[in-house]
PDB file of C-alpha atoms in Angstrom:
ATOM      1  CA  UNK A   1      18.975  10.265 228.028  1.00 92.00           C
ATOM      2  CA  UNK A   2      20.624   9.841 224.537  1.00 94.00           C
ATOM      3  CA  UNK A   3      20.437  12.180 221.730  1.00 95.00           C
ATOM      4  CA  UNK A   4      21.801  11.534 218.290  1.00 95.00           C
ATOM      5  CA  UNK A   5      23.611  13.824 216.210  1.00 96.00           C
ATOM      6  CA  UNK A   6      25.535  13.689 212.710  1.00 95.00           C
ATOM      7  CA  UNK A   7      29.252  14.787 213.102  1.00 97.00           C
ATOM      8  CA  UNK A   8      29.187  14.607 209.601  1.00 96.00           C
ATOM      9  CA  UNK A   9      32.438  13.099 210.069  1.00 97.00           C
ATOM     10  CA  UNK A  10      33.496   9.148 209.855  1.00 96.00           C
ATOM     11  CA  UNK A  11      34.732   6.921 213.143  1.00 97.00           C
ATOM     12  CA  UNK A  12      38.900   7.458 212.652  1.00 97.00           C
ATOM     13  CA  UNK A  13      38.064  11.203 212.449  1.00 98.00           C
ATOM     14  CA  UNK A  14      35.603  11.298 215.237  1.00 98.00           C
ATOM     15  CA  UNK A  15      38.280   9.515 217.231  1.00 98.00           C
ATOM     16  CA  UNK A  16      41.583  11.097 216.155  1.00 98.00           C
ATOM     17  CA  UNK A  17      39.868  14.787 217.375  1.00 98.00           C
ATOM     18  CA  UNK A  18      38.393  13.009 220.393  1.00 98.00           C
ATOM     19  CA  UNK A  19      37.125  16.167 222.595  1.00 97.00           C
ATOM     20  CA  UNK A  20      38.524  18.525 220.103  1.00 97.00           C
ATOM     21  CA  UNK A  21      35.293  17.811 217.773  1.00 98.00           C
ATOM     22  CA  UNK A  22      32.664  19.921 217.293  1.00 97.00           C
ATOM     23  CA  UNK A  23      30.064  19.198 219.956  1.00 97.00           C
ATOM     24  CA  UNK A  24      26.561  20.631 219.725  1.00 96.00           C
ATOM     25  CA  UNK A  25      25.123  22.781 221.817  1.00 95.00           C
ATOM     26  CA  UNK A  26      21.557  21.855 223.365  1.00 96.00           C
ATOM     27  CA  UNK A  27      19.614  24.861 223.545  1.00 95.00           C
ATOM     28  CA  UNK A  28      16.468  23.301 225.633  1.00 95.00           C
ATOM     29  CA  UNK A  29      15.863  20.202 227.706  1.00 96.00           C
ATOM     30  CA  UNK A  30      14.854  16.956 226.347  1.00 93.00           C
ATOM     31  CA  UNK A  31      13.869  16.210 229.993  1.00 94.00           C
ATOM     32  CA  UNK A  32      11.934  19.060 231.232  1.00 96.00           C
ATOM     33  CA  UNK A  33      11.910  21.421 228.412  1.00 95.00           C
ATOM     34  CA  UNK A  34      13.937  23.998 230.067  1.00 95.00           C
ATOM     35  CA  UNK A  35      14.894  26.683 227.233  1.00 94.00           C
ATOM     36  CA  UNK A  36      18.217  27.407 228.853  1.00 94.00           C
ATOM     37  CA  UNK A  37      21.393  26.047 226.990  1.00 96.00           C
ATOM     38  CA  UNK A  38      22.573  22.887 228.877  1.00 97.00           C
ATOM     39  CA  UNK A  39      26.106  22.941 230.603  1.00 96.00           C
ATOM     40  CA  UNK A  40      28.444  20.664 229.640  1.00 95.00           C
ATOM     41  CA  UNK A  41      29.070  17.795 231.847  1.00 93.00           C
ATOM     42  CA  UNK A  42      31.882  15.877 231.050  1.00 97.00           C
ATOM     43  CA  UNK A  43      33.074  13.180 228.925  1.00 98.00           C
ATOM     44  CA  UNK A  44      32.825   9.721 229.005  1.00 97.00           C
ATOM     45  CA  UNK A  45      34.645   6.636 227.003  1.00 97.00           C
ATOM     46  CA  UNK A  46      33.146   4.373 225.324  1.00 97.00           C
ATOM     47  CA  UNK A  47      34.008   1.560 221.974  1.00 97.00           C
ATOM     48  CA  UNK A  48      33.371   2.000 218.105  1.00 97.00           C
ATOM     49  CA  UNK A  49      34.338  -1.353 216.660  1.00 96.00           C
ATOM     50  CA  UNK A  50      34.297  -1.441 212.567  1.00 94.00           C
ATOM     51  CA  UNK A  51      35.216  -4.296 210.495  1.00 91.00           C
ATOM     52  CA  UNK A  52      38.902  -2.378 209.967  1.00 88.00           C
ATOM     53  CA  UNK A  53      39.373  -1.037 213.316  1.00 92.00           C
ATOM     54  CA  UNK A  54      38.730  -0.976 216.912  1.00 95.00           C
ATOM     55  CA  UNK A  55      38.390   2.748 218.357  1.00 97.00           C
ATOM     56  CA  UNK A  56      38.376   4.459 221.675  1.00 97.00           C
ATOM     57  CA  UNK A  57      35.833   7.279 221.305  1.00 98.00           C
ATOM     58  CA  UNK A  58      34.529  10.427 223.830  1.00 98.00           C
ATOM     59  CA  UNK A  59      30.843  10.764 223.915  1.00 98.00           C
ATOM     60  CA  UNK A  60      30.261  13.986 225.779  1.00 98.00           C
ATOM     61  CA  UNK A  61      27.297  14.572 228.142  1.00 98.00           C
ATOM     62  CA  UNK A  62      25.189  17.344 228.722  1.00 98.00           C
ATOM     63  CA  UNK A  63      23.549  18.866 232.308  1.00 97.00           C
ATOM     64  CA  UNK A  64      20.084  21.149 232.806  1.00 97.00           C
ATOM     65  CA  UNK A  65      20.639  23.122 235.328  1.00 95.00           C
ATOM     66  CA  UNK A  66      16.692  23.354 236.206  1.00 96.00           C
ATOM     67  CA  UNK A  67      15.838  19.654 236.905  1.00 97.00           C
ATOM     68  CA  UNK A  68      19.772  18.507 236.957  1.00 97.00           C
ATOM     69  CA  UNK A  69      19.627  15.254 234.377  1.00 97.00           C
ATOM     70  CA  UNK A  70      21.973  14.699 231.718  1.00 97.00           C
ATOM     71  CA  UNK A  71      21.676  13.945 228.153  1.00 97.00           C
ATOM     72  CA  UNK A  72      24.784  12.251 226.052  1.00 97.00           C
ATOM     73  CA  UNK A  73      25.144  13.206 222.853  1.00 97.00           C
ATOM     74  CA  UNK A  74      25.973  10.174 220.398  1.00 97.00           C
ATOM     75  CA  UNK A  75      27.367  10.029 216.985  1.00 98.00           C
ATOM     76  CA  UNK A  76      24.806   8.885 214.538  1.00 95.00           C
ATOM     77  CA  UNK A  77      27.131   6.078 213.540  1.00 96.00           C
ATOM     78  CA  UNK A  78      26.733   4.097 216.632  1.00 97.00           C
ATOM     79  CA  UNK A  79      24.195   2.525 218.082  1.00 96.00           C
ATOM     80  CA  UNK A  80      22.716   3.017 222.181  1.00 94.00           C
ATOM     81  CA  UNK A  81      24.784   0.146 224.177  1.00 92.00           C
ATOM     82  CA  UNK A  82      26.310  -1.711 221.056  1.00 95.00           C
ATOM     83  CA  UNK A  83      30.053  -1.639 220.433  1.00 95.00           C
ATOM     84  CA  UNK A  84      30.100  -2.018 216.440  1.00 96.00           C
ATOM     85  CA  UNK A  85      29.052   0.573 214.204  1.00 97.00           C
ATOM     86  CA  UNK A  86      25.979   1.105 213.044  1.00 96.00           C
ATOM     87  CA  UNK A  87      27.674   0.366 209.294  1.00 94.00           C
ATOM     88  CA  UNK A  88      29.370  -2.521 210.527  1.00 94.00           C
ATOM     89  CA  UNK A  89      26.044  -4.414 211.885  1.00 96.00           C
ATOM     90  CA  UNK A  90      23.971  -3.485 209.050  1.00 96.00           C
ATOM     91  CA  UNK A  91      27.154  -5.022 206.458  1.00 93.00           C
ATOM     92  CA  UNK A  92      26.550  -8.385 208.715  1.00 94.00           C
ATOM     93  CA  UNK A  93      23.133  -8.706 208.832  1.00 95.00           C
ATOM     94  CA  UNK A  94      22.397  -8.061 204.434  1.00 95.00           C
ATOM     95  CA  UNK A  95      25.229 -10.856 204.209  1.00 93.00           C
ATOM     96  CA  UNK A  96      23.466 -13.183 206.438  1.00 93.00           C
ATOM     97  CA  UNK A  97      20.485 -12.322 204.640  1.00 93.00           C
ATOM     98  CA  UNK A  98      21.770 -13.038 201.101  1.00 91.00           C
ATOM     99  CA  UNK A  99      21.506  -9.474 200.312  1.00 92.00           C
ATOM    100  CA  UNK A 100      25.342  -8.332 199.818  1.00 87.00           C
ATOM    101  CA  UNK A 101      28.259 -10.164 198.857  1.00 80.00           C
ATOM    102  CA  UNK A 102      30.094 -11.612 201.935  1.00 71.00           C
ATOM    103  CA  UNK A 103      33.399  -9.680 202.810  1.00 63.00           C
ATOM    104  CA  UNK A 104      36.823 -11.159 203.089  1.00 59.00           C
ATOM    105  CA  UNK A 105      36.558 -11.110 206.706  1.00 65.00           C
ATOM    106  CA  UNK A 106      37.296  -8.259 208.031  1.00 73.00           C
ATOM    107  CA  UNK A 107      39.436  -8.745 211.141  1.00 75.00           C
ATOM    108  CA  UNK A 108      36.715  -7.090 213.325  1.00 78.00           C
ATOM    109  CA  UNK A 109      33.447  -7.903 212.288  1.00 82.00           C
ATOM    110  CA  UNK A 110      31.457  -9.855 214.837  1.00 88.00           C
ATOM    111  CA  UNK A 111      31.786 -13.491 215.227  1.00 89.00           C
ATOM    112  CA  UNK A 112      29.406 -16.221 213.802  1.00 90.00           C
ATOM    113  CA  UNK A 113      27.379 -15.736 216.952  1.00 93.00           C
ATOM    114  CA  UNK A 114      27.436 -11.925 217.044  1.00 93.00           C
ATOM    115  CA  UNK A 115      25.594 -12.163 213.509  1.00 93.00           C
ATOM    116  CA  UNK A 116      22.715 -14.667 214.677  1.00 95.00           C
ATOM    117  CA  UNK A 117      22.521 -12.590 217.708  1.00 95.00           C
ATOM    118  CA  UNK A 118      21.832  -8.958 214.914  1.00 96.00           C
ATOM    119  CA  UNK A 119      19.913 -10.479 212.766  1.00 96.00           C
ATOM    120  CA  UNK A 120      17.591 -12.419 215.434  1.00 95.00           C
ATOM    121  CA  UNK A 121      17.169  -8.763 217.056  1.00 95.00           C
ATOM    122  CA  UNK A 122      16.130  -7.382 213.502  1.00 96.00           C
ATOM    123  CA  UNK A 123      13.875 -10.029 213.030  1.00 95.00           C
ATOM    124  CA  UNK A 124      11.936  -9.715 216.587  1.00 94.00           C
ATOM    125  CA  UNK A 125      11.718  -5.944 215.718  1.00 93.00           C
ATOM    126  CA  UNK A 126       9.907  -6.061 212.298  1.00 93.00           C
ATOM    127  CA  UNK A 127       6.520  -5.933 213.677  1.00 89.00           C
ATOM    128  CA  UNK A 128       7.692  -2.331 215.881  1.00 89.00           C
ATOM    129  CA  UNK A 129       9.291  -1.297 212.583  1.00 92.00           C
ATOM    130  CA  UNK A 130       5.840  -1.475 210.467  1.00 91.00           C
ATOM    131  CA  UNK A 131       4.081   0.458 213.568  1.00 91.00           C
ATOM    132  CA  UNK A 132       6.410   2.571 213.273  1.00 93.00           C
ATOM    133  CA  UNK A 133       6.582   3.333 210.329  1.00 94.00           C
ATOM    134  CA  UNK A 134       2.674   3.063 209.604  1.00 93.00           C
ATOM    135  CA  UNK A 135       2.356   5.927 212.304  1.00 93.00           C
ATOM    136  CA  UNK A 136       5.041   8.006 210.617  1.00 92.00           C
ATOM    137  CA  UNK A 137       4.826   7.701 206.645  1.00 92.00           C
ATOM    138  CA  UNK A 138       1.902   5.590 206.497  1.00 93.00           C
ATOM    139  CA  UNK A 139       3.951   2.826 204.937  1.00 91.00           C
ATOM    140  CA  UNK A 140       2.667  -0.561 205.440  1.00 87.00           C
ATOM    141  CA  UNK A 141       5.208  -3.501 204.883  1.00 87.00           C
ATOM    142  CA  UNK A 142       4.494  -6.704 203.316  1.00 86.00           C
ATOM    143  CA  UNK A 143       2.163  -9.536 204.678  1.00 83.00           C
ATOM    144  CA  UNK A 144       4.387 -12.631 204.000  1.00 83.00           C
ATOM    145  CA  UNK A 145       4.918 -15.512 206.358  1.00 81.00           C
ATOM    146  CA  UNK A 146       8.874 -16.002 205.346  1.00 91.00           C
ATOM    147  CA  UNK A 147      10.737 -13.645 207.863  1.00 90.00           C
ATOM    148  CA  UNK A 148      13.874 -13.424 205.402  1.00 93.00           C
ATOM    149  CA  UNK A 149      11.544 -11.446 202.726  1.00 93.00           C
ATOM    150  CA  UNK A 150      10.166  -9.547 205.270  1.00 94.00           C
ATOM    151  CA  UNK A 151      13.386  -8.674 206.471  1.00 95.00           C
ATOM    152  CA  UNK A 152      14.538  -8.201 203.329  1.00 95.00           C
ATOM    153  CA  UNK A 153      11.907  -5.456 202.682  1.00 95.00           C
ATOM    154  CA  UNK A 154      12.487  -3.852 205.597  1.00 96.00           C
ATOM    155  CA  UNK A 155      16.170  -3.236 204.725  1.00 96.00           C
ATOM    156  CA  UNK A 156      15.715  -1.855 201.700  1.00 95.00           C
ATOM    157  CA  UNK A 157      13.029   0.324 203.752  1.00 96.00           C
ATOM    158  CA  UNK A 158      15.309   2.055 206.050  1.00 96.00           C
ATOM    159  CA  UNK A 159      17.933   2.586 203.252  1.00 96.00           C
ATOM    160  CA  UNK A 160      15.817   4.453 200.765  1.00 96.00           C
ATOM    161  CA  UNK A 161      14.640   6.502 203.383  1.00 95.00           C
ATOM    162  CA  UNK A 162      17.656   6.974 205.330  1.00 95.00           C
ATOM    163  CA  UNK A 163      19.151   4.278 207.354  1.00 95.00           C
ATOM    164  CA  UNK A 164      20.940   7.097 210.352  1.00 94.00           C
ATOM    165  CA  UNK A 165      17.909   9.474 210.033  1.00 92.00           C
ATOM    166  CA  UNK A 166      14.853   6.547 210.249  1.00 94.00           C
ATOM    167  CA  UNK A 167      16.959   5.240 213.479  1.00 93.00           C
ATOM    168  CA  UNK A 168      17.651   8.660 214.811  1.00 92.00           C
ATOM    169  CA  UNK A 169      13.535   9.855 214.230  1.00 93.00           C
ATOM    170  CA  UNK A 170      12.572   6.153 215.942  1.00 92.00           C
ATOM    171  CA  UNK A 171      14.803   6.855 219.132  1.00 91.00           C
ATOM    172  CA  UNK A 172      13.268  10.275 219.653  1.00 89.00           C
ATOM    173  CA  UNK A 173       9.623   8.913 219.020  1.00 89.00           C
ATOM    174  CA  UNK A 174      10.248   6.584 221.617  1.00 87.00           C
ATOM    175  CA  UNK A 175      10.951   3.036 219.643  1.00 87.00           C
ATOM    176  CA  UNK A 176      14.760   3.162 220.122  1.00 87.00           C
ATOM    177  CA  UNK A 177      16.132   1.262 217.002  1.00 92.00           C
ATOM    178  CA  UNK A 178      15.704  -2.046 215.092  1.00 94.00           C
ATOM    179  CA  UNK A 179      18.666  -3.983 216.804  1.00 94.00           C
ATOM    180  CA  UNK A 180      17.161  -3.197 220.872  1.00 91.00           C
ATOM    181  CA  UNK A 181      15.847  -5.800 223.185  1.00 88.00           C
ATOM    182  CA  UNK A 182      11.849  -5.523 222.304  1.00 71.00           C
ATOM    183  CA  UNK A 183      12.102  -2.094 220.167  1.00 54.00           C
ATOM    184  CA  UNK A 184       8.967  -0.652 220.873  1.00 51.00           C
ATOM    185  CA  UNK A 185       6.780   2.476 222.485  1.00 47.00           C
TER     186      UNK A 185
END
């Protein structure tokens, strides 16, 4: 299991303090609702691309010791099983959309490909992200036919009400986040 949590610190830092940062401690189970602190497990490596800089990171992991699963705790700026930043696909997929100015290429922002591939994902998932948020806020996005505007809307959703914390409050209610293969409960 995966559990977000806000460093409050950026990617470089995370990385330059590696298993020196300041983990937090799980005081109860996500799995079987033990209230016992969880031991920690270990580490494990994993990549934080962002359009300056590629970045080895430690994600550290978390054991119950009454039903023996493990939870990994993830920095809010990444995303479950993507490489780039959260920051860094959200950049790509408002250019693609029209809705930013287009960089000056950052050396490692996703390829031509890698975009289509973001912003189809987004797309698929804007049906999940109006259930979602209909169940939550009671927010109902807009009935129009052109994907782009919908899209569009749904951008400027998730930013005015918090872009880490929406995809951080969808993942624990079970709808993981607007880039995953068929987002949904």
């Amino acid at each position: 299991m995966i559990q977000f949590h806000d460093f409050g610190i950026d990617v470089q830092t995370y990385a330059e303090r590696g298993k020196e940062n300041d983990f937090p401690l799980l005081k109860k189970c996500p799995h079987c609702r033990a209230k016992r602190p969880l031991h920690r497990h270990g580490y494990y490596e994993r990549n934080a691309l962002t359009p300056h800089g590629d970045y080895r990171i430690w994600i550290v992991r978390y054991r119950c010791r009454e039903c023996l699963k493990t939870v990994s705790v993830l920095p809010s700026f990444l995303l479950p099983y993507f490489q780039y930043t959260l920051s860094a696909i959200w950049q790509v997929v408002k250019e693609q959309l029209g809705l930013t100015e287009g960089t000056n290429r950052a050396p490692f922002l996703p390829t031509k490909d890698g975009i289509i591939f973001y912003v189809r994902r987004f797309c698929r998932n804007l049906s999940s992200l109006h259930s979602f948020f209909a169940r939550r806020w009671r927010i109902i996005g807009p009935i129009v036919k052109k994907e782009k505007e919908r899209a569009s809307w749904w951008i400027r959703t998730l930013e005015k009400h918090g872009l880490y914390s929406v995809i951080r409050d969808m993942w624990e209610d079970g709808f993981r986040h607007p880039f995953a293969n068929q987002m949904g409960s």
